[in-house]
Amino acid sequence: MKIRIIIASLGLFISATSFAQVKKWTLEECVNYALENNISIQQSLLDAQSAEYNKKGAVGNFLPSVNANASHSWNIGLNQDITTGILVNQTTQNTALGASVGVDIFRGLNNLNQLHKANLQILANQYQIDGMKDDISLMVANAFLQILFNKESLKVAQSQHQLNLSELKRTSSLIENGQLPEGEIYDLEANAASLEQQIVVAQNNVRLSTISLAQLLLISDYDNFEIASDDYDIPASAILDTNPGEIYMKALQIRNEVKISETNVEIAEKDYDLSVGGAMPTLSAFYSFNTRASNRGIVTGSEIDPDNPTQVIGQVQNSGDNVVAPNYNVITGSADPLYDQFKFNKGHSFGLQLNIPIFNGFSNHVNMQRNRINLEKAKLNLENTKIDLESNVYQAYNDATAAAKAYTAADKTQTARQQAYNYAEERYGVGVINTFEFTQTKQALEAAQSEVVRAKFDYIFKLKVLEFYFGIPITE
């Protein structure tokens, strides 16, 4: 028996410990976790790495190109003897080595423009990543606040249900004592059933919103995911005391959508400069080195052929007499060592190459005009981005201002409804009003409490959106 008690106690201890170890995520932790694990951000980081390599390639355009080559060949059959110059059936081996260097001297400033464009592309990618982080931060904040709203709504429903049960118990007691007719309890019972239904819906909303935030964070353990929701009040902020024009001017400096559009204009300018450079002359320099070696012998001398000491090389025009000359045989020796052959057979070539584009089927002209149009489109897109940002800032300011007023009004309404309820409760207790009238007052209080919760979190979110435009990060 004692063993069972110990095991049961141990089980309860383990369960309590496991429950206590469930992490409660704060808003800042949720935002940071989402930024570290979001797939879209990870993909954009890969794009940023690709842009870095593009820059490396642009830097490489300023460096000379160096190439080496080597070959070894076997020639079998009727070939010209490189030693005697005579066609003979033989097998020869030849080795050749070489190296070349080329460097661009002038390419219409294309190398410089390519480097500038690569740097701008890196900057644009970073702005894009920062913009995605902003959007994800707002999404996480919205999902986080939705959970808080649902939890507060659940608390209100549960509190209302407990209050209704107390009223139901008191009314039942009055009916039993004959102070109230039996029909007075029906409205309270109907209201109790309605509140139970609201509690079930509110519990389901909490569960669904929690799962939604967990999915946004790429967390699959929904059962052990919980947010820190104790005493989450409206944060202190003076942003509504700031003129919306000032908020817009600050947003112009810090918002990533503006920075992206500005960078895209600069990239379009570099694309246009590159197309202009394509129509300009180019000048490059080159140098090459080569050497060779063979397994064939070398000429070491000559001697008169004892079998045919002379040879006819022509005739005298007037007499027809033959013109003869000594007939020499080439004396060959063994091939020089490979190192000596490579040393004595080396050669060099160098020079400049000028290329002047004259007519290329309008390709350069069309490319310039196309990039000029893209530049104008990028400038218009920048202006449109600024207009949209100004509209969004003023809209966010008006939304936050209206939400603040709505919350203040809802809070005043709740206070008034609470006073009305307290007064109705006293009158109901002495039988001045019936159950239906009391229930109506109670339902009005319930509606006012729910509206306060809704207005509160609507105000918090819209306040954070406005602060975000002013450069204030999302924190607790």
Coordinates of C-alpha atoms in Angstrom, one line a residue:
M1 CA 0.0 0.0 0.0
K2 CA 2.8 2.4 0.9
I3 CA 4.6 1.6 -2.4
R4 CA 1.4 2.5 -4.3
I5 CA 1.2 5.8 -2.5
I6 CA 4.8 6.6 -3.2
I7 CA 4.4 5.7 -6.9
A8 CA 1.2 7.8 -7.1
S9 CA 2.9 10.7 -5.4
L10 CA 5.9 10.4 -7.6
G11 CA 3.7 10.5 -10.7
L12 CA 1.9 13.6 -9.5
F13 CA 5.3 15.2 -8.8
I14 CA 6.6 14.4 -12.3
S15 CA 3.4 15.6 -13.9
A16 CA 3.5 18.9 -11.9
T17 CA 7.2 19.3 -12.8
S18 CA 6.5 18.7 -16.5
F19 CA 3.7 21.2 -16.4
A20 CA 5.8 23.7 -14.7
Q21 CA 8.5 23.3 -17.4
V22 CA 6.3 24.4 -20.2
K23 CA 7.9 27.5 -21.7
K24 CA 5.8 30.6 -21.9
W25 CA 6.8 32.7 -24.9
T26 CA 6.9 36.4 -24.7
L27 CA 6.1 38.6 -27.7
E28 CA 9.8 39.5 -28.2
E29 CA 10.8 35.9 -28.1
C30 CA 8.2 34.9 -30.6
V31 CA 9.4 37.7 -33.0
N32 CA 13.0 36.8 -32.6
Y33 CA 12.3 33.1 -33.1
A34 CA 10.3 33.7 -36.2
L35 CA 13.0 35.9 -37.7
E36 CA 15.6 33.2 -37.1
N37 CA 13.6 30.3 -38.5
N38 CA 11.4 31.7 -41.2
I39 CA 11.9 29.9 -44.5
S40 CA 11.4 33.0 -46.7
I41 CA 14.1 34.8 -44.8
Q42 CA 16.4 31.9 -45.2
Q43 CA 15.8 31.9 -48.9
S44 CA 16.5 35.6 -49.1
L45 CA 19.7 35.1 -47.1
L46 CA 20.8 32.6 -49.9
D47 CA 20.0 35.3 -52.4
A48 CA 22.2 37.7 -50.5
Q49 CA 25.1 35.1 -50.6
S50 CA 24.6 34.9 -54.3
A51 CA 24.9 38.7 -54.6
E52 CA 28.1 38.5 -52.7
Y53 CA 29.5 36.1 -55.3
N54 CA 28.3 38.4 -58.0
K55 CA 30.4 41.1 -56.5
K56 CA 33.4 38.8 -56.3
G57 CA 33.0 38.2 -60.0
A58 CA 32.7 42.0 -60.7
V59 CA 36.0 42.5 -58.8
G60 CA 37.6 39.8 -60.9
N61 CA 36.9 41.7 -64.0
F62 CA 39.6 44.2 -63.0
L63 CA 42.2 41.4 -62.7
P64 CA 44.1 39.9 -65.7
S65 CA 43.1 36.6 -67.0
V66 CA 45.9 34.0 -66.8
N67 CA 45.7 30.6 -68.6
A68 CA 48.1 27.8 -69.2
N69 CA 48.0 25.0 -71.7
A70 CA 49.9 21.8 -72.3
S71 CA 49.7 19.0 -75.0
H72 CA 51.5 15.8 -75.9
S73 CA 50.8 14.1 -79.2
W74 CA 51.7 10.9 -81.1
N75 CA 52.0 11.0 -84.9
I76 CA 52.0 7.6 -86.6
G77 CA 52.4 7.0 -90.3
L78 CA 53.5 9.2 -93.2
N79 CA 54.6 12.5 -91.6
Q80 CA 57.1 15.2 -92.4
D81 CA 60.2 14.7 -90.4
I82 CA 60.7 17.9 -88.5
T83 CA 64.5 17.3 -88.6
T84 CA 65.0 16.7 -92.3
G85 CA 61.8 18.0 -93.8
I86 CA 61.3 14.7 -95.7
L87 CA 58.0 12.7 -95.7
V88 CA 58.7 9.4 -94.1
N89 CA 56.7 6.6 -92.3
Q90 CA 57.5 7.1 -88.7
T91 CA 56.2 7.5 -85.2
T92 CA 56.9 10.8 -83.5
Q93 CA 56.0 12.4 -80.1
N94 CA 55.7 16.1 -79.6
T95 CA 55.1 18.1 -76.4
A96 CA 54.0 21.7 -76.3
L97 CA 53.7 24.1 -73.3
G98 CA 52.2 27.6 -73.2
A99 CA 50.7 30.3 -71.1
S100 CA 48.8 33.5 -71.9
V101 CA 47.8 36.7 -70.0
G102 CA 45.1 39.1 -71.0
V103 CA 44.0 42.3 -69.4
D104 CA 41.2 44.8 -70.2
I105 CA 42.5 48.4 -70.4
F106 CA 39.3 50.1 -71.3
R107 CA 35.8 48.6 -71.7
G108 CA 33.6 51.7 -71.6
L109 CA 33.7 51.7 -67.8
N110 CA 31.7 48.5 -67.8
N111 CA 33.9 46.9 -65.2
L112 CA 33.4 49.8 -62.8
N113 CA 29.7 49.9 -63.4
Q114 CA 29.4 46.2 -62.9
L115 CA 31.1 46.5 -59.5
H116 CA 28.8 49.4 -58.5
K117 CA 25.8 47.4 -59.6
A118 CA 26.9 44.3 -57.6
N119 CA 27.3 46.5 -54.5
L120 CA 23.8 48.0 -55.0
Q121 CA 22.4 44.5 -55.5
I122 CA 23.8 43.4 -52.1
L123 CA 22.3 46.5 -50.5
A124 CA 18.9 45.8 -52.2
N125 CA 18.9 42.2 -50.9
Q126 CA 19.6 43.4 -47.4
Y127 CA 16.8 45.9 -47.5
Q128 CA 14.5 43.1 -48.8
I129 CA 15.5 40.9 -45.9
D130 CA 14.9 43.7 -43.5
G131 CA 11.5 44.4 -45.1
M132 CA 10.5 40.8 -44.8
K133 CA 11.5 40.9 -41.1
D134 CA 9.3 43.9 -40.6
D135 CA 6.3 42.1 -42.2
I136 CA 6.9 38.9 -40.2
S137 CA 7.2 40.9 -37.0
L138 CA 3.8 42.5 -37.5
M139 CA 2.3 39.1 -38.4
V140 CA 3.7 37.6 -35.2
A141 CA 2.5 40.6 -33.2
N142 CA -1.0 40.3 -34.7
A143 CA -1.1 36.6 -34.0
F144 CA 0.2 37.0 -30.5
L145 CA -2.3 39.7 -29.7
Q146 CA -5.1 37.6 -31.1
I147 CA -4.3 34.9 -28.6
L148 CA -4.4 37.5 -25.8
F149 CA -7.7 38.8 -27.1
N150 CA -9.2 35.3 -27.2
K151 CA -7.9 34.6 -23.7
E152 CA -9.4 37.8 -22.3
S153 CA -12.7 37.0 -24.0
L154 CA -12.6 33.6 -22.4
K155 CA -12.0 35.1 -19.0
V156 CA -14.9 37.5 -19.4
A157 CA -17.2 34.7 -20.5
Q158 CA -16.1 32.5 -17.5
S159 CA -16.5 35.4 -15.1
Q160 CA -20.0 36.2 -16.5
H161 CA -20.9 32.5 -16.2
Q162 CA -19.8 32.4 -12.6
L163 CA -21.8 35.5 -11.8
N164 CA -24.8 34.1 -13.6
L165 CA -24.6 30.9 -11.6
S166 CA -24.6 32.9 -8.4
E167 CA -27.6 34.8 -9.5
L168 CA -29.3 31.5 -10.5
K169 CA -28.6 30.0 -7.1
R170 CA -30.0 33.1 -5.3
T171 CA -33.1 33.2 -7.5
S172 CA -33.7 29.5 -6.8
S173 CA -33.5 30.2 -3.1
L174 CA -36.0 33.1 -3.4
I175 CA -38.4 30.9 -5.4
E176 CA -38.2 28.2 -2.8
N177 CA -39.0 30.7 -0.1
G178 CA -42.0 31.9 -2.2
Q179 CA -40.6 35.4 -2.7
L180 CA -40.5 35.1 -6.5
P181 CA -42.6 33.2 -8.9
E182 CA -41.1 30.0 -10.6
G183 CA -41.0 31.6 -14.0
E184 CA -38.4 34.1 -12.9
I185 CA -35.6 31.5 -13.2
Y186 CA -36.2 30.6 -16.9
D187 CA -34.3 33.7 -18.3
L188 CA -31.3 33.0 -16.0
E189 CA -31.2 29.4 -17.0
A190 CA -31.3 30.4 -20.7
N191 CA -28.6 32.9 -20.1
A192 CA -26.5 30.3 -18.3
A193 CA -26.8 27.9 -21.3
S194 CA -25.8 30.7 -23.7
L195 CA -22.8 31.6 -21.6
E196 CA -21.7 27.9 -21.5
Q197 CA -21.8 27.9 -25.3
Q198 CA -19.8 31.2 -25.4
I199 CA -17.2 29.6 -23.2
V200 CA -16.8 26.6 -25.5
V201 CA -16.4 28.9 -28.5
A202 CA -13.9 31.1 -26.6
Q203 CA -11.9 28.0 -25.6
N204 CA -11.8 26.9 -29.2
N205 CA -10.7 30.3 -30.4
V206 CA -7.8 30.3 -27.9
R207 CA -6.7 26.9 -29.2
L208 CA -7.0 27.8 -32.8
S209 CA -5.1 31.2 -32.4
T210 CA -2.4 29.4 -30.4
I211 CA -2.0 26.8 -33.2
S212 CA -1.9 29.6 -35.8
L213 CA 1.0 31.4 -34.0
A214 CA 2.8 28.1 -33.5
Q215 CA 2.5 27.4 -37.2
L216 CA 3.8 30.8 -38.0
L217 CA 6.8 30.1 -35.8
L218 CA 7.2 26.6 -37.4
I219 CA 6.6 25.0 -34.0
S220 CA 4.8 21.6 -34.3
D221 CA 4.4 20.8 -30.6
Y222 CA 1.1 22.6 -30.2
D223 CA 0.3 21.0 -26.8
N224 CA 3.3 22.5 -25.1
F225 CA 3.2 25.9 -26.8
E226 CA 2.0 28.7 -24.5
I227 CA 2.5 32.4 -24.5
A228 CA 3.1 34.7 -21.5
S229 CA -0.2 36.5 -21.1
D230 CA -0.2 37.7 -17.5
D231 CA -1.3 41.4 -17.0
Y232 CA -0.7 42.4 -20.6
D233 CA -1.8 46.1 -20.5
I234 CA -1.7 48.9 -23.1
P235 CA 2.0 50.0 -23.4
A236 CA 2.9 53.5 -22.5
S237 CA 3.5 55.4 -25.7
A238 CA 3.7 59.1 -26.8
I239 CA 3.5 58.3 -30.5
L240 CA 0.0 59.8 -30.8
D241 CA 1.5 63.1 -29.6
T242 CA 3.8 63.2 -32.6
N243 CA 2.6 64.9 -35.8
P244 CA 1.8 62.4 -38.6
G245 CA 3.9 64.5 -40.9
E246 CA 6.9 63.9 -38.6
I247 CA 6.2 60.2 -38.5
Y248 CA 6.1 60.2 -42.4
M249 CA 9.5 62.0 -42.7
K250 CA 11.0 59.5 -40.2
A251 CA 9.5 56.6 -42.1
L252 CA 11.0 57.9 -45.4
Q253 CA 14.4 57.5 -43.8
I254 CA 14.0 54.1 -42.2
R255 CA 11.4 52.2 -44.1
N256 CA 12.8 49.4 -46.2
E257 CA 10.3 49.7 -49.0
V258 CA 11.6 53.2 -49.7
K259 CA 15.2 52.1 -49.5
I260 CA 14.5 49.2 -51.9
S261 CA 12.9 51.5 -54.4
E262 CA 15.8 54.0 -54.2
T263 CA 18.3 51.3 -54.6
N264 CA 16.4 49.9 -57.6
V265 CA 16.7 53.4 -59.2
E266 CA 20.4 53.3 -58.8
I267 CA 20.6 49.8 -60.2
A268 CA 18.6 50.9 -63.2
E269 CA 21.0 53.8 -63.7
K270 CA 24.0 51.4 -63.7
D271 CA 22.2 49.1 -66.2
Y272 CA 21.8 52.1 -68.4
D273 CA 25.5 53.1 -68.0
L274 CA 26.4 49.5 -68.9
S275 CA 24.3 49.6 -72.1
V276 CA 26.0 52.9 -73.0
G277 CA 29.4 51.3 -72.4
G278 CA 28.5 48.5 -74.7
A279 CA 28.5 51.0 -77.6
M280 CA 32.0 52.3 -76.8
P281 CA 35.4 51.0 -78.1
T282 CA 37.3 48.5 -76.0
L283 CA 41.0 48.1 -75.6
S284 CA 42.8 45.1 -74.2
A285 CA 46.4 43.8 -74.0
F286 CA 47.7 40.3 -74.3
Y287 CA 50.9 38.3 -73.8
S288 CA 51.6 34.6 -74.6
F289 CA 54.5 32.3 -74.1
N290 CA 55.0 28.9 -75.8
T291 CA 57.7 26.2 -76.1
R292 CA 57.9 22.7 -77.5
A293 CA 59.9 19.5 -77.5
S294 CA 60.1 16.3 -79.7
N295 CA 61.6 12.9 -79.5
R296 CA 63.2 13.2 -83.0
G297 CA 66.9 13.7 -83.5
I298 CA 68.6 17.0 -84.4
V299 CA 70.9 17.9 -87.3
T300 CA 74.5 17.8 -86.2
G301 CA 76.2 18.3 -89.7
S302 CA 76.3 17.1 -93.3
E303 CA 78.5 15.1 -95.7
I304 CA 78.7 14.5 -99.5
D305 CA 76.7 11.4 -100.5
P306 CA 79.4 8.9 -101.7
D307 CA 76.9 7.1 -103.9
N308 CA 75.6 10.2 -105.6
P309 CA 78.1 13.0 -105.0
T310 CA 76.3 15.5 -107.3
Q311 CA 72.9 16.4 -108.3
V312 CA 71.4 18.4 -111.2
I313 CA 69.8 21.6 -110.1
G314 CA 69.2 23.2 -113.6
Q315 CA 70.3 23.7 -117.2
V316 CA 72.1 26.5 -119.0
Q317 CA 69.5 28.1 -121.3
N318 CA 71.7 28.6 -124.3
S319 CA 73.8 25.4 -124.3
G320 CA 71.5 23.1 -122.5
D321 CA 74.4 21.9 -120.3
N322 CA 73.4 20.6 -116.8
V323 CA 74.1 22.7 -113.8
V324 CA 75.2 20.4 -110.9
A325 CA 75.9 20.9 -107.2
P326 CA 77.2 18.7 -104.5
N327 CA 74.7 16.4 -103.0
Y328 CA 74.8 16.4 -99.2
N329 CA 73.4 14.0 -96.7
V330 CA 72.1 15.3 -93.3
I331 CA 73.9 13.9 -90.3
T332 CA 71.5 13.5 -87.3
G333 CA 72.1 12.9 -83.7
S334 CA 70.0 12.1 -80.6
A335 CA 67.4 14.6 -79.5
D336 CA 68.4 17.1 -76.9
P337 CA 67.1 16.6 -73.3
L338 CA 63.6 17.9 -72.8
Y339 CA 64.7 20.7 -70.5
D340 CA 67.1 22.0 -73.1
Q341 CA 64.5 21.8 -75.9
F342 CA 62.0 23.7 -73.8
K343 CA 64.7 26.3 -73.1
F344 CA 65.8 26.9 -76.7
N345 CA 62.4 26.5 -78.4
K346 CA 60.5 29.1 -76.3
G347 CA 58.7 32.0 -78.0
H348 CA 56.8 35.1 -76.9
S349 CA 54.0 37.2 -78.4
F350 CA 52.3 40.3 -77.1
G351 CA 50.3 43.3 -78.3
L352 CA 47.2 45.4 -78.0
Q353 CA 43.7 44.8 -79.4
L354 CA 41.2 47.6 -80.2
N355 CA 37.6 46.8 -80.9
I356 CA 35.3 49.5 -82.2
P357 CA 31.6 48.7 -82.5
I358 CA 30.2 50.2 -85.7
F359 CA 26.9 48.4 -86.5
N360 CA 25.4 45.5 -84.6
G361 CA 21.9 45.3 -86.0
F362 CA 20.7 48.1 -83.6
S363 CA 21.3 45.9 -80.6
N364 CA 23.3 48.5 -78.7
H365 CA 20.7 51.2 -79.5
V366 CA 17.8 49.0 -78.5
N367 CA 19.5 47.9 -75.3
M368 CA 20.2 51.6 -74.3
Q369 CA 16.6 52.6 -74.9
R370 CA 15.2 49.6 -73.1
N371 CA 17.3 50.4 -70.0
R372 CA 16.4 54.1 -70.2
I373 CA 12.7 53.1 -70.0
N374 CA 13.4 50.8 -67.1
L375 CA 15.2 53.7 -65.3
E376 CA 12.1 55.9 -65.8
K377 CA 9.9 53.1 -64.5
A378 CA 12.1 52.7 -61.4
K379 CA 11.9 56.4 -60.7
L380 CA 8.1 56.3 -61.0
N381 CA 7.9 53.3 -58.7
L382 CA 10.0 55.2 -56.1
E383 CA 7.5 58.1 -56.2
N384 CA 4.6 55.7 -56.0
T385 CA 6.2 54.0 -53.0
K386 CA 6.6 57.3 -51.2
I387 CA 2.9 58.1 -51.9
D388 CA 1.8 54.7 -50.6
L389 CA 4.0 55.1 -47.5
E390 CA 2.5 58.6 -46.8
S391 CA -1.0 57.2 -47.1
N392 CA -0.2 54.2 -44.9
V393 CA 1.3 56.4 -42.2
Y394 CA -1.7 58.8 -42.1
Q395 CA -4.0 55.8 -42.2
A396 CA -2.1 54.1 -39.3
Y397 CA -2.2 57.4 -37.3
N398 CA -5.9 57.9 -37.8
D399 CA -6.6 54.2 -37.0
A400 CA -4.5 54.4 -33.8
T401 CA -6.2 57.7 -32.8
A402 CA -9.7 56.2 -33.5
A403 CA -8.8 53.0 -31.6
A404 CA -7.6 55.1 -28.6
K405 CA -10.9 57.0 -28.5
A406 CA -12.9 53.8 -29.0
Y407 CA -11.1 52.1 -26.1
T408 CA -11.7 55.2 -23.8
A409 CA -15.4 55.2 -24.8
A410 CA -15.7 51.4 -24.2
D411 CA -14.1 51.8 -20.8
K412 CA -16.5 54.5 -19.8
T413 CA -19.4 52.5 -21.1
Q414 CA -18.3 49.5 -19.0
T415 CA -18.0 51.7 -15.9
A416 CA -21.5 53.0 -16.5
R417 CA -22.9 49.5 -17.3
Q418 CA -21.3 48.2 -14.1
Q419 CA -23.0 50.9 -12.1
A420 CA -26.3 50.2 -13.8
Y421 CA -25.9 46.5 -13.0
N422 CA -25.1 47.2 -9.4
Y423 CA -28.2 49.3 -9.1
A424 CA -30.3 46.7 -10.9
E425 CA -29.0 44.0 -8.6
E426 CA -30.1 45.9 -5.6
R427 CA -33.6 46.5 -7.1
Y428 CA -33.8 42.9 -8.2
G429 CA -33.0 41.7 -4.7
V430 CA -36.0 43.6 -3.2
G431 CA -38.3 42.6 -6.0
V432 CA -38.6 46.1 -7.7
I433 CA -37.7 44.6 -11.1
N434 CA -38.2 41.2 -12.5
T435 CA -35.7 38.6 -13.8
F436 CA -36.1 39.7 -17.4
E437 CA -35.2 43.3 -16.7
F438 CA -32.3 42.3 -14.5
T439 CA -31.1 39.9 -17.2
Q440 CA -31.2 42.7 -19.8
T441 CA -29.0 44.9 -17.6
K442 CA -26.6 42.0 -17.0
Q443 CA -26.3 41.3 -20.7
A444 CA -25.6 44.9 -21.4
L445 CA -22.7 44.7 -18.9
E446 CA -21.4 41.6 -20.6
A447 CA -21.5 43.3 -24.0
A448 CA -19.6 46.3 -22.5
Q449 CA -17.0 44.0 -21.0
S450 CA -16.5 42.2 -24.3
E451 CA -16.2 45.5 -26.2
V452 CA -13.5 46.7 -23.8
V453 CA -11.4 43.6 -24.5
R454 CA -11.9 44.0 -28.2
A455 CA -11.1 47.7 -28.2
K456 CA -8.1 47.2 -25.9
F457 CA -6.2 44.8 -28.2
D458 CA -7.3 46.6 -31.4
Y459 CA -5.7 49.7 -29.9
I460 CA -2.6 47.9 -28.8
F461 CA -2.0 46.4 -32.3
K462 CA -2.7 49.7 -34.2
L463 CA -0.4 51.5 -31.7
K464 CA 2.4 49.1 -32.5
V465 CA 1.8 49.5 -36.3
L466 CA 2.2 53.3 -35.9
E467 CA 5.3 52.9 -33.7
F468 CA 6.8 50.6 -36.3
Y469 CA 6.6 53.3 -39.0
F470 CA 8.4 55.5 -36.5
G471 CA 11.2 53.0 -36.1
I472 CA 10.2 51.6 -32.7
P473 CA 10.7 47.8 -32.7
I474 CA 8.1 45.4 -31.6
T475 CA 8.8 44.5 -27.9
E476 CA 6.8 43.8 -24.8

